Amino acid sequence: MLLVTGGAGFIGSNFVLDWLTQNSEPIVNLDKLTYAGNLENLQSLKDNSNHIFVKGDIADSALVSELLQKYKVRAVINFAAESHVDRSIHGPGEFIQTNVIGTFNLLECARNYWNTLAQKEKESFRFLHVSTDEVFGSLGAKDPAFTEQHRYEPNSPYSASKAASDHLVRAWLHTYGMPVLTTNCSNNYGPYHFPEKLIPLVIHNALKGKPLPIYGDGQQIRDWLYVTDHCSAIRCVLEKGLVGETYNIGGCNEKANLQVVHTICDLLDAKMPKTDGTSYKNQITFVTDRPGHDKRYAMDASKIERELGWRPAQTFETGMAKTVDWYLNNSQWTENVTSGAYRDWVAKQYV
Ligand code: NAD
Ligand code: DAU
């Protein structure tokens, strides 16, 4: 049995769906169902007895300990987090609570449980922590991509909280001998991506005839990875990763934000042309920049390829086409998640 945390969010739900399609091993899915968690993502599993959903907080030690023991968990995969940089700027407290205190609690519960296991189970147990490239800070235009050795230089409350959680995971390995693994991944995109993040926000706003907000000059660079490729990398690290190692995961798809938005507009112009014949690009609007905005991220994912044989299956072009198709075919999903609380967020962020 796996314990997956945050499995009702964007990446977590893609992971759970993929895992249960490919494996007979069940999952207990612990998720607090914050604004970002959505059981609709897991609707197709409602009759699948290999998926046990539990609504709860990773910071609840009684609950986490009970789940570990009851389901004889052999691995924890920690996706649960507050994940949106802009929200961390408006209110960092929740980020410290879940990303730092929550991860600390999960580690402590896992350690106590791990200590009760027989030697063989102890050796095969894994705690896989899902982290981000943002812990490494920002790159200059000509700098080489981040390797696993790059120093931690987080710049936002979000990335600082993720960096803190990575350090806790490392310390639980060195101090207690816990069999941990950490993955640091670049920007994901694909189905079930909450429309507060750039790609789903732009698709949603374009179709609604609203402005497509570009922070600053739109020349910031991200390394985009289709979400199911991130999921396959995590499965690969869980199966073959060496205890205590960290693995960078990336798509080798560095794109400036403006370029990403143009790609979305081109795809929509072709697949869902506007009735007045104009391009969605006309909706692009430059807005005030994000404070402390990191200029460039790029991941050197050669270690995971060399040592574990992982490579992404999707290119930026195939992944973006699949993503736009998914949003066009699942407009009800977007309608459902962009109700009351979402509108409050948009009003606060894009005044
Ligand atoms: P998300 O915001 O879509 O989902 C987070 C999930 O965690 C939600 O379902 C939410 O309800 C749940 N959650 C939040 N607080 C919780 C708590 N205290 N207890 C239990 N559940 C809680 O995030 P995502 O984009 O799917 O990211 C998942 C993980 O991957 C995060 O750890 C994030 O830092 C990391 N990551 C994300 C990206 C990306 O591009 N989205 C890239 C690299 C790494
Ligand atoms: O790099 C991995 C990280 O990617 C993850 O750790 C985070 O959880 C995830 O949210 C994501 O962070 P970003 O800040 O890079 O993603 P976001 O989609 O918020 O923004 C992508 C870029 O687009 C960034 O440079 C800011 C810009 N942007 C974003 C929004 C929401 C805009 O120009 N306009 C917008 O309205």
mmCIF file with all atom_site columns, C-alpha atoms in Angstrom, residues 247-340:
data_model
loop_
_atom_site.group_PDB
_atom_site.id
_atom_site.type_symbol
_atom_site.label_atom_id
_atom_site.label_alt_id
_atom_site.label_comp_id
_atom_site.label_asym_id
_atom_site.label_entity_id
_atom_site.label_seq_id
_atom_site.pdbx_PDB_ins_code
_atom_site.Cartn_x
_atom_site.Cartn_y
_atom_site.Cartn_z
_atom_site.occupancy
_atom_site.B_iso_or_equiv
_atom_site.pdbx_formal_charge
_atom_site.auth_seq_id
_atom_site.auth_comp_id
_atom_site.auth_asym_id
_atom_site.auth_atom_id
_atom_site.pdbx_PDB_model_num
ATOM 1  C CA . TYR A 1 247 ? 16.889  13.671 -8.547  1.00 0.00 ? 247 TYR A CA 1
ATOM 2  C CA . ASN A 1 248 ? 16.240  16.652 -10.802 1.00 0.00 ? 248 ASN A CA 1
ATOM 3  C CA . ILE A 1 249 ? 13.335  16.210 -13.216 1.00 0.00 ? 249 ILE A CA 1
ATOM 4  C CA . GLY A 1 250 ? 12.768  18.514 -16.179 1.00 0.00 ? 250 GLY A CA 1
ATOM 5  C CA . GLY A 1 251 ? 11.428  18.688 -19.681 1.00 0.00 ? 251 GLY A CA 1
ATOM 6  C CA . CYS A 1 252 ? 14.344  20.355 -21.530 1.00 0.00 ? 252 CYS A CA 1
ATOM 7  C CA . ASN A 1 253 ? 11.659  22.779 -22.713 1.00 0.00 ? 253 ASN A CA 1
ATOM 8  C CA . GLU A 1 254 ? 12.810  26.260 -21.764 1.00 0.00 ? 254 GLU A CA 1
ATOM 9  C CA . LYS A 1 255 ? 10.250  28.793 -22.932 1.00 0.00 ? 255 LYS A CA 1
ATOM 10 C CA . ALA A 1 256 ? 9.637   32.460 -22.184 1.00 0.00 ? 256 ALA A CA 1
ATOM 11 C CA . ASN A 1 257 ? 6.171   33.123 -20.746 1.00 0.00 ? 257 ASN A CA 1
ATOM 12 C CA . LEU A 1 258 ? 5.144   35.219 -23.755 1.00 0.00 ? 258 LEU A CA 1
ATOM 13 C CA . GLN A 1 259 ? 6.150   32.365 -26.060 1.00 0.00 ? 259 GLN A CA 1
ATOM 14 C CA . VAL A 1 260 ? 4.001   29.942 -24.010 1.00 0.00 ? 260 VAL A CA 1
ATOM 15 C CA . VAL A 1 261 ? 1.016   32.277 -24.233 1.00 0.00 ? 261 VAL A CA 1
ATOM 16 C CA . HIS A 1 262 ? 1.501   32.696 -28.005 1.00 0.00 ? 262 HIS A CA 1
ATOM 17 C CA . THR A 1 263 ? 1.542   28.895 -28.377 1.00 0.00 ? 263 THR A CA 1
ATOM 18 C CA . ILE A 1 264 ? -1.747  28.620 -26.487 1.00 0.00 ? 264 ILE A CA 1
ATOM 19 C CA . CYS A 1 265 ? -3.297  31.367 -28.633 1.00 0.00 ? 265 CYS A CA 1
ATOM 20 C CA . ASP A 1 266 ? -2.122  29.677 -31.859 1.00 0.00 ? 266 ASP A CA 1
ATOM 21 C CA . LEU A 1 267 ? -3.613  26.342 -30.747 1.00 0.00 ? 267 LEU A CA 1
ATOM 22 C CA . LEU A 1 268 ? -6.907  27.969 -29.760 1.00 0.00 ? 268 LEU A CA 1
ATOM 23 C CA . ASP A 1 269 ? -7.022  29.999 -32.985 1.00 0.00 ? 269 ASP A CA 1
ATOM 24 C CA . ALA A 1 270 ? -6.789  26.687 -34.883 1.00 0.00 ? 270 ALA A CA 1
ATOM 25 C CA . LYS A 1 271 ? -9.039  24.528 -32.689 1.00 0.00 ? 271 LYS A CA 1
ATOM 26 C CA . MET A 1 272 ? -11.670 27.036 -31.485 1.00 0.00 ? 272 MET A CA 1
ATOM 27 C CA . PRO A 1 273 ? -11.446 30.118 -33.757 1.00 0.00 ? 273 PRO A CA 1
ATOM 28 C CA . LYS A 1 274 ? -13.112 33.280 -32.481 1.00 0.00 ? 274 LYS A CA 1
ATOM 29 C CA . THR A 1 275 ? -16.340 34.138 -34.263 1.00 0.00 ? 275 THR A CA 1
ATOM 30 C CA . ASP A 1 276 ? -15.057 37.624 -35.182 1.00 0.00 ? 276 ASP A CA 1
ATOM 31 C CA . GLY A 1 277 ? -12.005 36.108 -36.918 1.00 0.00 ? 277 GLY A CA 1
ATOM 32 C CA . THR A 1 278 ? -9.437  37.830 -34.660 1.00 0.00 ? 278 THR A CA 1
ATOM 33 C CA . SER A 1 279 ? -6.662  36.049 -32.761 1.00 0.00 ? 279 SER A CA 1
ATOM 34 C CA . TYR A 1 280 ? -6.745  35.310 -29.046 1.00 0.00 ? 280 TYR A CA 1
ATOM 35 C CA . LYS A 1 281 ? -3.379  37.153 -28.976 1.00 0.00 ? 281 LYS A CA 1
ATOM 36 C CA . ASN A 1 282 ? -5.335  40.407 -29.003 1.00 0.00 ? 282 ASN A CA 1
ATOM 37 C CA . GLN A 1 283 ? -6.386  39.622 -25.413 1.00 0.00 ? 283 GLN A CA 1
ATOM 38 C CA . ILE A 1 284 ? -2.759  39.661 -24.151 1.00 0.00 ? 284 ILE A CA 1
ATOM 39 C CA . THR A 1 285 ? -2.350  42.335 -21.444 1.00 0.00 ? 285 THR A CA 1
ATOM 40 C CA . PHE A 1 286 ? 0.874   43.263 -19.667 1.00 0.00 ? 286 PHE A CA 1
ATOM 41 C CA . VAL A 1 287 ? 0.320   43.683 -15.910 1.00 0.00 ? 287 VAL A CA 1
ATOM 42 C CA . THR A 1 288 ? 2.409   44.563 -12.839 1.00 0.00 ? 288 THR A CA 1
ATOM 43 C CA . ASP A 1 289 ? 5.236   42.085 -12.278 1.00 0.00 ? 289 ASP A CA 1
ATOM 44 C CA . ARG A 1 290 ? 5.327   39.529 -9.447  1.00 0.00 ? 290 ARG A CA 1
ATOM 45 C CA . PRO A 1 291 ? 7.519   40.785 -6.558  1.00 0.00 ? 291 PRO A CA 1
ATOM 46 C CA . GLY A 1 292 ? 10.829  38.877 -6.463  1.00 0.00 ? 292 GLY A CA 1
ATOM 47 C CA . HIS A 1 293 ? 9.973   37.240 -9.800  1.00 0.00 ? 293 HIS A CA 1
ATOM 48 C CA . ASP A 1 294 ? 12.580  34.592 -10.672 1.00 0.00 ? 294 ASP A CA 1
ATOM 49 C CA . LYS A 1 295 ? 13.942  35.266 -14.160 1.00 0.00 ? 295 LYS A CA 1
ATOM 50 C CA . ARG A 1 296 ? 14.824  31.777 -15.350 1.00 0.00 ? 296 ARG A CA 1
ATOM 51 C CA . TYR A 1 297 ? 14.578  28.123 -14.278 1.00 0.00 ? 297 TYR A CA 1
ATOM 52 C CA . ALA A 1 298 ? 16.169  25.248 -16.197 1.00 0.00 ? 298 ALA A CA 1
ATOM 53 C CA . MET A 1 299 ? 16.735  21.704 -14.995 1.00 0.00 ? 299 MET A CA 1
ATOM 54 C CA . ASP A 1 300 ? 19.672  19.468 -15.831 1.00 0.00 ? 300 ASP A CA 1
ATOM 55 C CA . ALA A 1 301 ? 17.890  16.099 -15.706 1.00 0.00 ? 301 ALA A CA 1
ATOM 56 C CA . SER A 1 302 ? 20.885  14.079 -16.920 1.00 0.00 ? 302 SER A CA 1
ATOM 57 C CA . LYS A 1 303 ? 21.319  12.233 -13.592 1.00 0.00 ? 303 LYS A CA 1
ATOM 58 C CA . ILE A 1 304 ? 17.865  10.611 -13.620 1.00 0.00 ? 304 ILE A CA 1
ATOM 59 C CA . GLU A 1 305 ? 18.306  9.727  -17.295 1.00 0.00 ? 305 GLU A CA 1
ATOM 60 C CA . ARG A 1 306 ? 21.810  8.314  -16.847 1.00 0.00 ? 306 ARG A CA 1
ATOM 61 C CA . GLU A 1 307 ? 21.251  6.451  -13.583 1.00 0.00 ? 307 GLU A CA 1
ATOM 62 C CA . LEU A 1 308 ? 17.590  5.432  -13.749 1.00 0.00 ? 308 LEU A CA 1
ATOM 63 C CA . GLY A 1 309 ? 16.826  5.528  -17.474 1.00 0.00 ? 309 GLY A CA 1
ATOM 64 C CA . TRP A 1 310 ? 13.970  8.066  -17.281 1.00 0.00 ? 310 TRP A CA 1
ATOM 65 C CA . ARG A 1 311 ? 13.134  10.375 -20.177 1.00 0.00 ? 311 ARG A CA 1
ATOM 66 C CA . PRO A 1 312 ? 10.009  12.438 -20.845 1.00 0.00 ? 312 PRO A CA 1
ATOM 67 C CA . ALA A 1 313 ? 7.628   10.999 -23.440 1.00 0.00 ? 313 ALA A CA 1
ATOM 68 C CA . GLN A 1 314 ? 6.046   14.309 -24.475 1.00 0.00 ? 314 GLN A CA 1
ATOM 69 C CA . THR A 1 315 ? 7.591   17.255 -26.289 1.00 0.00 ? 315 THR A CA 1
ATOM 70 C CA . PHE A 1 316 ? 6.347   20.790 -25.557 1.00 0.00 ? 316 PHE A CA 1
ATOM 71 C CA . GLU A 1 317 ? 4.359   20.687 -28.821 1.00 0.00 ? 317 GLU A CA 1
ATOM 72 C CA . THR A 1 318 ? 2.600   17.351 -28.159 1.00 0.00 ? 318 THR A CA 1
ATOM 73 C CA . GLY A 1 319 ? 2.017   18.178 -24.482 1.00 0.00 ? 319 GLY A CA 1
ATOM 74 C CA . MET A 1 320 ? 0.546   21.604 -25.208 1.00 0.00 ? 320 MET A CA 1
ATOM 75 C CA . ALA A 1 321 ? -1.770  20.210 -27.891 1.00 0.00 ? 321 ALA A CA 1
ATOM 76 C CA . LYS A 1 322 ? -3.013  17.522 -25.476 1.00 0.00 ? 322 LYS A CA 1
ATOM 77 C CA . THR A 1 323 ? -3.486  20.122 -22.745 1.00 0.00 ? 323 THR A CA 1
ATOM 78 C CA . VAL A 1 324 ? -5.502  22.522 -24.887 1.00 0.00 ? 324 VAL A CA 1
ATOM 79 C CA . ASP A 1 325 ? -7.641  19.592 -26.108 1.00 0.00 ? 325 ASP A CA 1
ATOM 80 C CA . TRP A 1 326 ? -8.254  18.494 -22.502 1.00 0.00 ? 326 TRP A CA 1
ATOM 81 C CA . TYR A 1 327 ? -9.465  21.954 -21.467 1.00 0.00 ? 327 TYR A CA 1
ATOM 82 C CA . LEU A 1 328 ? -11.668 22.236 -24.554 1.00 0.00 ? 328 LEU A CA 1
ATOM 83 C CA . ASN A 1 329 ? -13.220 18.830 -23.797 1.00 0.00 ? 329 ASN A CA 1
ATOM 84 C CA . ASN A 1 330 ? -13.587 19.400 -20.038 1.00 0.00 ? 330 ASN A CA 1
ATOM 85 C CA . SER A 1 331 ? -15.062 22.880 -19.805 1.00 0.00 ? 331 SER A CA 1
ATOM 86 C CA . GLN A 1 332 ? -17.405 21.738 -17.015 1.00 0.00 ? 332 GLN A CA 1
ATOM 87 C CA . TRP A 1 333 ? -14.400 20.899 -14.813 1.00 0.00 ? 333 TRP A CA 1
ATOM 88 C CA . THR A 1 334 ? -13.082 24.450 -15.225 1.00 0.00 ? 334 THR A CA 1
ATOM 89 C CA . GLU A 1 335 ? -16.570 25.907 -14.650 1.00 0.00 ? 335 GLU A CA 1
ATOM 90 C CA . ASN A 1 336 ? -16.845 23.954 -11.390 1.00 0.00 ? 336 ASN A CA 1
ATOM 91 C CA . VAL A 1 337 ? -13.468 25.041 -9.990  1.00 0.00 ? 337 VAL A CA 1
ATOM 92 C CA . THR A 1 338 ? -13.832 28.691 -10.986 1.00 0.00 ? 338 THR A CA 1
ATOM 93 C CA . SER A 1 339 ? -16.770 29.367 -8.686  1.00 0.00 ? 339 SER A CA 1
ATOM 94 C CA . GLY A 1 340 ? -16.977 31.709 -5.636  1.00 0.00 ? 340 GLY A CA 1
#
